[in-house]
Coordinates of C-alpha atoms in Angstrom, one line a residue:
M1 CA -1.4 47.2 188.8
G2 CA -3.9 50.0 189.4
A3 CA -3.2 51.6 186.0
M4 CA -3.5 48.2 184.3
A5 CA -6.9 47.5 185.9
I6 CA -8.1 51.0 184.8
L7 CA -7.0 50.3 181.2
R8 CA -8.8 47.0 181.2
L9 CA -12.0 48.6 182.4
A10 CA -11.7 51.2 179.8
L11 CA -11.3 48.6 177.0
V12 CA -14.3 46.7 178.3
F13 CA -16.4 49.8 178.5
S14 CA -15.5 50.8 174.9
I15 CA -16.5 47.4 173.6
L16 CA -19.8 47.5 175.6
T17 CA -20.7 50.9 174.2
S18 CA -19.7 50.0 170.6
F19 CA -22.1 47.0 170.5
S20 CA -24.8 47.9 173.0
L21 CA -27.3 48.4 170.2
L22 CA -26.7 45.0 168.7
A23 CA -29.0 43.0 171.0
G24 CA -32.6 43.0 169.8
S25 CA -32.2 46.1 167.6
S26 CA -33.4 44.6 164.4
P27 CA -35.8 42.0 163.2
S28 CA -34.4 38.7 161.9
P29 CA -33.9 38.5 158.1
S30 CA -35.9 35.2 158.2
T31 CA -38.2 34.4 161.1
K32 CA -39.2 30.9 159.9
L33 CA -36.0 29.3 161.2
Q34 CA -34.8 28.9 164.8
I35 CA -31.6 27.3 166.3
V36 CA -32.5 24.6 168.7
T37 CA -29.0 24.1 170.1
A38 CA -25.7 25.9 169.3
E39 CA -22.2 25.0 170.5
R40 CA -19.2 27.1 169.7
R41 CA -15.6 26.1 170.4
I42 CA -12.9 28.7 169.9
D43 CA -9.3 27.5 169.5
L44 CA -6.9 30.2 170.8
T45 CA -3.8 28.0 171.0
S46 CA -2.2 29.6 167.9
H47 CA -2.2 33.1 166.4
I48 CA -4.7 31.7 163.8
V49 CA -8.0 31.5 165.6
K50 CA -10.2 28.6 164.6
V51 CA -13.9 28.6 165.5
F52 CA -16.0 25.4 165.3
L53 CA -19.7 26.0 165.4
T54 CA -22.3 23.2 165.7
L55 CA -25.9 24.2 165.0
K56 CA -29.2 22.4 165.0
V57 CA -31.5 24.4 162.8
E58 CA -35.3 23.8 162.7
N59 CA -37.9 25.2 160.3
I60 CA -40.8 26.6 162.3
G61 CA -42.4 28.3 159.3
E62 CA -45.1 27.3 156.8
S63 CA -42.9 27.2 153.7
S64 CA -39.6 25.3 153.1
A65 CA -36.2 26.9 153.5
S66 CA -33.2 26.2 151.3
E67 CA -30.7 28.7 152.9
V68 CA -29.3 29.4 156.4
L69 CA -27.7 32.7 157.3
L70 CA -24.5 33.1 159.3
A71 CA -23.9 36.5 161.0
F72 CA -20.6 38.1 161.8
S73 CA -19.7 41.4 163.5
P74 CA -17.8 43.9 161.4
T75 CA -14.6 43.2 163.3
E76 CA -14.9 39.5 162.7
A77 CA -15.8 40.0 159.0
D78 CA -12.5 42.0 158.5
C79 CA -10.5 39.1 159.9
L80 CA -12.3 36.2 158.2
A81 CA -10.0 34.0 156.1
V82 CA -12.1 30.8 155.6
V83 CA -15.8 29.9 156.1
K84 CA -16.8 26.3 155.6
A85 CA -20.0 24.4 156.3
A86 CA -21.2 20.8 156.2
A87 CA -24.4 19.0 156.9
S88 CA -23.9 16.2 159.4
A89 CA -25.9 13.0 159.7
G90 CA -25.5 10.0 162.0
K91 CA -24.0 9.7 165.5
K92 CA -20.4 9.6 166.7
K93 CA -18.2 7.2 164.7
K94 CA -20.9 6.7 162.1
K95 CA -21.4 10.4 161.5
S96 CA -21.0 11.6 157.9
Y97 CA -20.5 15.1 156.5
L98 CA -21.8 16.6 153.3
P99 CA -20.0 19.8 152.2
L100 CA -22.2 22.8 151.6
D101 CA -21.7 25.9 149.5
V102 CA -21.0 29.1 151.5
K103 CA -21.0 32.5 150.0
P104 CA -21.0 36.1 151.3
T105 CA -24.2 38.0 150.8
D106 CA -25.3 41.7 151.2
L107 CA -28.3 42.4 153.5
S108 CA -29.1 45.9 154.5
D109 CA -31.2 45.1 157.6
G110 CA -28.3 43.9 159.8
P111 CA -27.7 46.0 162.9
N112 CA -24.4 48.0 163.2
G113 CA -22.9 46.7 160.0
T114 CA -23.4 43.0 160.6
K115 CA -22.1 40.9 157.7
Y116 CA -23.7 37.7 156.4
Y117 CA -22.7 34.5 154.8
L118 CA -25.3 32.3 153.1
I119 CA -25.2 28.5 153.5
H120 CA -27.0 26.7 150.6
L121 CA -28.7 23.5 151.7
L122 CA -28.6 20.4 149.5
K123 CA -32.3 20.1 149.7
P124 CA -35.0 22.4 151.1
L125 CA -35.9 22.1 154.8
G126 CA -39.6 21.4 155.1
K127 CA -42.0 22.5 157.8
G128 CA -41.0 21.0 161.2
E129 CA -37.8 19.5 159.9
A130 CA -34.4 20.0 161.4
I131 CA -30.8 19.8 160.2
S132 CA -27.4 19.7 161.9
L133 CA -24.7 21.9 160.5
E134 CA -21.0 22.0 161.2
V135 CA -19.4 25.3 160.5
L136 CA -15.7 26.2 160.6
Y137 CA -14.4 29.8 160.2
I138 CA -10.9 31.0 160.7
L139 CA -9.8 34.5 161.9
T140 CA -6.5 36.1 161.4
H141 CA -5.0 39.2 163.1
S142 CA -7.7 38.9 165.8
L143 CA -5.2 38.5 168.7
E144 CA -4.0 41.9 170.0
P145 CA -0.6 41.9 171.9
F146 CA -0.9 43.7 175.3
P147 CA 1.5 45.0 176.3
V148 CA 2.5 46.0 172.8
E149 CA 6.2 45.8 173.7
I150 CA 8.0 43.2 175.8
S151 CA 11.6 42.6 176.7
Q152 CA 13.6 39.5 175.8
S153 CA 12.8 37.8 179.1
E154 CA 9.1 38.5 179.2
S155 CA 6.2 36.3 178.0
Q156 CA 3.7 37.5 175.4
L157 CA 0.2 38.4 176.5
V158 CA -2.6 39.0 174.1
Y159 CA -6.2 40.2 174.1
Y160 CA -9.1 38.3 172.4
R161 CA -12.4 40.1 171.9
D162 CA -15.7 38.3 171.1
S163 CA -19.2 37.7 172.4
A164 CA -20.3 35.3 175.1
K165 CA -23.4 34.8 173.1
I166 CA -23.5 33.7 169.5
L167 CA -24.4 36.4 167.0
S168 CA -27.2 35.0 164.9
P169 CA -30.2 36.4 162.9
Y170 CA -32.3 33.6 164.4
P171 CA -33.5 33.0 167.9
I172 CA -31.4 30.4 169.8
K173 CA -33.1 28.2 172.4
Q174 CA -29.9 26.9 174.0
Q175 CA -26.2 27.7 173.4
A176 CA -22.8 27.5 175.0
T177 CA -19.3 28.9 174.0
F178 CA -16.0 27.3 174.9
L179 CA -12.6 29.0 174.6
K180 CA -9.3 27.0 174.7
T181 CA -6.1 28.9 175.6
P182 CA -2.6 27.6 175.0
S183 CA -1.7 27.6 178.7
S184 CA -3.5 28.0 182.0
R185 CA -2.1 31.5 182.5
V186 CA -5.2 33.7 182.0
E187 CA -4.7 37.2 183.4
S188 CA -8.3 38.3 183.2
F189 CA -11.6 37.5 181.4
T190 CA -15.0 39.0 181.3
R191 CA -17.7 37.2 183.3
V192 CA -21.1 36.8 181.9
V193 CA -23.1 34.6 184.2
P194 CA -22.9 31.6 184.0
T195 CA -19.1 31.5 183.4
D196 CA -16.8 28.7 184.3
R197 CA -13.0 28.1 184.0
A198 CA -11.1 24.8 184.2
N199 CA -7.4 24.7 183.4
T200 CA -7.0 25.9 179.8
E201 CA -10.8 26.1 179.0
L202 CA -13.3 28.9 179.5
R203 CA -17.0 28.2 179.2
Y204 CA -19.7 30.8 178.7
G205 CA -23.2 29.4 179.1
P206 CA -25.4 27.6 178.7
Y207 CA -27.8 30.5 177.8
E208 CA -31.4 29.8 176.9
E209 CA -34.1 31.5 174.9
Q210 CA -31.9 34.2 173.4
P211 CA -33.5 36.5 170.8
P212 CA -31.9 37.3 167.4
F213 CA -28.7 39.4 167.4
S214 CA -28.0 38.8 171.1
Y215 CA -24.5 40.1 171.9
S216 CA -22.5 40.2 175.1
P217 CA -19.0 41.5 174.6
I218 CA -16.1 39.8 176.3
I219 CA -12.3 40.2 176.5
V220 CA -9.9 37.5 177.5
H221 CA -6.3 38.4 178.4
F222 CA -4.0 35.4 178.3
E223 CA -0.5 34.2 177.6
N224 CA 0.3 33.1 174.0
N225 CA 4.0 32.5 173.2
K226 CA 3.3 30.8 169.8
A227 CA 5.2 32.1 166.8
F228 CA 3.2 34.9 165.2
S229 CA 4.6 34.2 161.8
V230 CA 3.1 36.4 159.1
V231 CA 4.3 36.7 155.5
E232 CA 3.5 40.2 154.4
E233 CA 4.0 39.3 150.7
L234 CA 4.7 35.9 149.1
V235 CA 5.3 35.5 145.4
R236 CA 5.4 31.9 144.1
E237 CA 6.6 31.4 140.5
I238 CA 5.9 28.0 139.0
E239 CA 7.7 27.6 135.7
I240 CA 6.7 24.7 133.5
S241 CA 9.2 23.1 131.1
H242 CA 8.0 20.3 128.9
W243 CA 11.6 19.0 128.8
G244 CA 11.0 17.2 132.1
S245 CA 11.0 19.5 135.1
I246 CA 9.0 22.2 137.0
Q247 CA 10.9 24.9 138.7
V248 CA 9.4 26.7 141.7
T249 CA 10.8 29.9 143.2
E250 CA 9.2 31.5 146.3
H251 CA 10.0 35.0 147.5
Y252 CA 9.1 35.7 151.2
K253 CA 8.8 38.9 153.2
L254 CA 8.4 37.5 156.7
V255 CA 7.6 39.4 159.9
H256 CA 7.0 38.5 163.6
A257 CA 3.5 40.0 164.2
G258 CA 3.5 39.6 168.0
A259 CA 4.5 42.1 170.7
R260 CA 7.3 44.3 169.6
H261 CA 10.8 43.6 171.1
K262 CA 12.1 46.4 173.3
G263 CA 15.6 46.9 174.6
A264 CA 18.8 45.3 173.4
F265 CA 19.2 41.7 172.2
S266 CA 21.5 39.4 174.2
R267 CA 22.7 36.4 172.3
V268 CA 24.3 35.0 175.5
E269 CA 21.1 35.2 177.4
Y270 CA 19.1 33.8 174.6
Q271 CA 21.2 30.7 174.3
S272 CA 21.9 30.1 178.1
R273 CA 18.4 30.7 179.5
P274 CA 15.6 28.4 178.3
N275 CA 12.9 31.0 179.0
S276 CA 14.6 33.8 177.2
G277 CA 12.8 34.9 174.1
V278 CA 10.0 32.3 174.5
S279 CA 7.7 34.2 172.0
S280 CA 10.4 34.4 169.3
F281 CA 11.1 31.8 166.7
K282 CA 14.4 30.7 165.1
N283 CA 13.2 28.1 162.6
L284 CA 10.3 27.4 160.3
L285 CA 9.0 24.2 158.7
A286 CA 8.1 24.2 155.0
E287 CA 6.2 21.3 153.6
L288 CA 7.3 20.6 150.1
P289 CA 6.1 18.1 147.5
P290 CA 7.7 14.6 147.4
R291 CA 10.7 14.0 145.1
V292 CA 12.0 17.5 145.2
H293 CA 15.5 18.2 144.0
S294 CA 17.9 21.1 143.6
V295 CA 16.6 22.8 146.8
Y296 CA 18.2 26.1 147.8
Y297 CA 17.5 28.7 150.6
R298 CA 19.1 32.1 150.4
D299 CA 18.6 35.8 151.2
N300 CA 20.1 39.1 150.0
I301 CA 23.5 38.2 151.4
G302 CA 23.8 34.8 149.8
N303 CA 23.1 31.1 150.5
I304 CA 22.0 30.1 154.0
S305 CA 23.3 26.7 155.0
S306 CA 21.3 26.4 158.2
S307 CA 18.6 24.2 156.7
R308 CA 17.7 20.5 156.8
L309 CA 15.7 18.6 154.2
R310 CA 13.9 15.4 155.0
T311 CA 12.2 13.5 152.2
N312 CA 9.9 10.4 151.8
F313 CA 7.5 9.1 149.3
K314 CA 4.6 11.2 150.7
K315 CA 6.1 14.6 151.3
S316 CA 9.3 16.6 151.9
E317 CA 10.0 18.8 154.9
L318 CA 12.5 21.6 154.8
L319 CA 13.5 23.0 158.2
I320 CA 14.9 26.5 157.7
E321 CA 16.6 28.8 160.1
P322 CA 17.0 32.5 159.4
R323 CA 20.3 34.2 160.2
Y324 CA 19.0 35.4 163.5
P325 CA 16.0 34.6 165.7
L326 CA 12.9 36.7 165.0
F327 CA 11.4 38.7 167.8
G328 CA 8.2 40.8 167.7
G329 CA 8.4 43.4 164.9
W330 CA 11.5 41.9 163.3
K331 CA 11.5 41.0 159.6
S332 CA 13.4 38.6 157.3
T333 CA 13.5 38.4 153.5
F334 CA 14.5 35.2 151.8
V335 CA 14.0 32.9 148.8
I336 CA 13.3 29.2 148.6
G337 CA 13.7 27.4 145.3
Y338 CA 13.3 23.8 144.2
G339 CA 12.5 21.5 141.3
V340 CA 9.9 18.8 141.0
P341 CA 9.4 16.1 138.3
L342 CA 7.1 17.1 135.5
E343 CA 5.1 13.9 135.4
D344 CA 4.0 14.3 139.0
F345 CA 2.1 17.5 138.4
L346 CA 1.4 17.9 134.7
F347 CA -1.3 15.8 133.0
E348 CA -3.1 15.6 129.7
A349 CA -6.9 15.5 129.4
A350 CA -8.8 13.3 126.9
D351 CA -9.3 16.3 124.5
G352 CA -5.5 16.9 124.4
T353 CA -5.6 19.9 126.8
R354 CA -2.8 19.9 129.3
Y355 CA -3.2 21.0 132.9
L356 CA -1.1 21.7 135.9
N357 CA -2.3 20.3 139.2
Y358 CA -0.5 22.0 142.1
S359 CA -1.0 23.2 145.6
F360 CA -2.2 26.7 146.3
G361 CA -1.2 28.6 149.5
C362 CA 2.0 28.8 151.5
P363 CA 4.3 25.9 152.3
L364 CA 5.2 27.3 155.8
A365 CA 3.3 25.7 158.6
E366 CA 1.0 27.8 160.8
T367 CA 1.7 31.0 158.8
V368 CA -0.6 33.8 157.6
V369 CA 0.0 35.4 154.3
D370 CA -1.3 38.9 153.9
K371 CA -0.8 38.9 150.1
L372 CA -0.1 35.8 148.0
T373 CA 0.7 35.9 144.3
V374 CA 1.0 32.7 142.4
K375 CA 2.5 33.0 138.9
V376 CA 2.3 29.9 136.6
V377 CA 4.7 30.4 133.7
L378 CA 3.5 28.3 130.7
P379 CA 5.8 27.1 127.9
E380 CA 6.2 29.3 124.9
G381 CA 3.4 28.7 122.4
S382 CA 0.7 27.9 125.0
K383 CA -2.8 29.0 124.1
N384 CA -6.1 29.5 125.8
P385 CA -5.0 29.4 129.5
S386 CA -7.5 29.1 132.3
A387 CA -7.3 28.5 136.0
V388 CA -9.7 26.6 138.3
V389 CA -9.3 27.5 142.0
P390 CA -11.6 26.2 144.7
F391 CA -12.0 29.6 146.3
P392 CA -12.3 33.2 145.0
V393 CA -9.1 34.7 143.7
E394 CA -8.1 37.5 141.3
Q395 CA -6.9 36.3 138.0
R396 CA -5.0 37.9 135.1
T397 CA -2.4 37.1 132.5
E398 CA 0.8 38.7 131.6
R399 CA 3.8 37.9 129.4
K400 CA 7.4 36.9 130.4
Y401 CA 10.5 36.7 128.2
S402 CA 13.2 34.2 129.1
Y403 CA 16.2 32.8 127.3
L404 CA 15.8 32.1 123.6
D405 CA 12.1 33.2 123.7
V406 CA 10.7 34.8 120.6
V407 CA 7.0 35.6 121.3
G408 CA 7.4 35.2 125.1
R409 CA 5.7 33.0 127.6
T410 CA 2.1 33.4 128.9
V411 CA 1.9 33.8 132.7
V412 CA -1.3 33.1 134.6
V413 CA -1.3 35.3 137.8
L414 CA -3.5 34.4 140.8
E415 CA -3.7 36.8 143.7
K416 CA -5.4 36.3 147.1
S417 CA -5.1 38.1 150.5
N418 CA -5.5 36.7 154.0
V419 CA -4.2 33.2 153.2
V420 CA -4.1 30.5 155.9
P421 CA -2.9 26.8 155.8
E422 CA -6.5 25.7 155.0
H423 CA -6.0 27.3 151.5
N424 CA -3.3 24.7 150.7
S425 CA -5.7 23.0 148.3
P426 CA -4.9 21.8 144.7
F427 CA -5.7 24.1 141.8
Q428 CA -5.5 23.6 138.1
V429 CA -4.2 25.6 135.2
Y430 CA -5.4 24.4 131.8
Y431 CA -3.8 25.3 128.5
Q432 CA -3.4 24.1 124.9
F433 CA 0.1 23.3 123.6
S434 CA 1.3 21.8 120.3
P435 CA 4.5 19.6 120.6
I436 CA 5.9 21.3 117.5
Y437 CA 6.7 24.3 119.7
M438 CA 9.2 22.2 121.6
L439 CA 11.4 22.2 118.4
A440 CA 11.5 26.0 118.2
E441 CA 14.5 26.5 120.5
P442 CA 16.5 23.5 119.2
L443 CA 15.9 24.6 115.6
M444 CA 16.9 28.2 116.6
L445 CA 20.2 27.0 118.1
T446 CA 20.8 24.7 115.2
S447 CA 20.2 27.6 112.7
V448 CA 22.5 30.0 114.6
F449 CA 25.3 27.4 114.7
F450 CA 24.8 26.6 111.0
L451 CA 24.8 30.3 110.0
F452 CA 27.9 30.9 112.1
F453 CA 29.6 27.9 110.5
M454 CA 28.7 29.1 107.0
A455 CA 30.0 32.6 107.8
C456 CA 33.3 31.1 109.0
V457 CA 33.6 29.0 105.8
T458 CA 32.8 32.0 103.6
Y459 CA 35.3 34.1 105.5
L460 CA 38.1 31.6 105.0
H461 CA 37.5 31.3 101.3
L462 CA 37.4 35.0 100.7
D463 CA 40.5 36.8 99.4
L464 CA 40.4 40.3 101.0
S465 CA 44.1 41.1 100.3
I466 CA 45.0 44.3 98.3
S467 CA 47.6 43.7 95.5
K468 CA 48.9 45.8 92.6
I469 CA 48.1 44.7 89.0
K470 CA 51.3 44.1 87.1
Q471 CA 51.5 46.1 83.8
T472 CA 53.1 44.5 80.7

């Protein structure tokens, strides 16, 4: 226990020395705004950290303000997957939310590499006016397993690093931070007076009259046995056929990103003891579209029969089980495929342009995707493809040849890293297509059979025998 305490103190000291210059080291990018109240709630119940931030921003300057800055430390910026903001109005049940545009911005005057996001207000904030903002940002890979290796019978403990005070380019008059852990087992946490703990919740604050860029590093060491399911690479191929179906094929490279498993694996202990392998997971839930058909689940060995499909008019749920339970550091590679009706996802605009409306992201629940590639294979003869995605992605086109293709099929490729369930939003792929191209393959097959038939008739009518000419 003495060595463990020394290691914790060393980690705390390293964090303190890394960010000691953050507090009050740089002037605010905009001094005409101040935050009257700020409340931050951090959800640590999963390996995907969700932070809910409520701000009341007041304009204390002479001119109006149309933008509000959010500040993140370099560590947080590297783990950011989603940043959303909305303006709230009303109280409790009558409260309404208006989404706001949030984009990253580059400012050189931030201390120690502070990164900024810019919230664009719907209307400028006048002198003396205030606005309430609701901000959601999601962090991935921000929980660090410690110890880094555990046996089959041990629980998983993780570190979470943050600040007791909210990092902001504006002065904050009053603030508080709440952290929710998955269980009441908290090994240790940094105390920054005032600090309070009740069951699964930690509270830091309230703190009053904090200057810009105030920062008080904290470390929370707690138990988290949730499945740290991470897909290192996911390739989703959506192939459109105007003959009535859309075929979806998904290639997964899954890993358990929690504390690595040490020692031998005992199947008897795993099945007989309920607390054995509590941090492992043996099944995953995939949410598929309604009316799916021809569903299959296989790996490199072959088909895996340990899966169950439940369907209704709203959605379909596929519960899949790998061939073995996944412990920390273990990996699994598999493929999920299914078909969906064409009329549910392919539509035609008023100008004749066709477009696919499908869900982006990963169907697996509570899963992080390090690299996601979505390939939309358009029918042969499609022209002028374009994609509309509600968040930044990398786009390109390529060509694919399938059975009976002559010029090949256009493929719209969308790539994004650090994908979370909040990215499961509809996206559209627009393209132009003439129905005459649907006759290309039937005419090709008909021509081949006709030529083959004519060749056979010609062959049967030819006399290729060699005979001597009789002389008279």
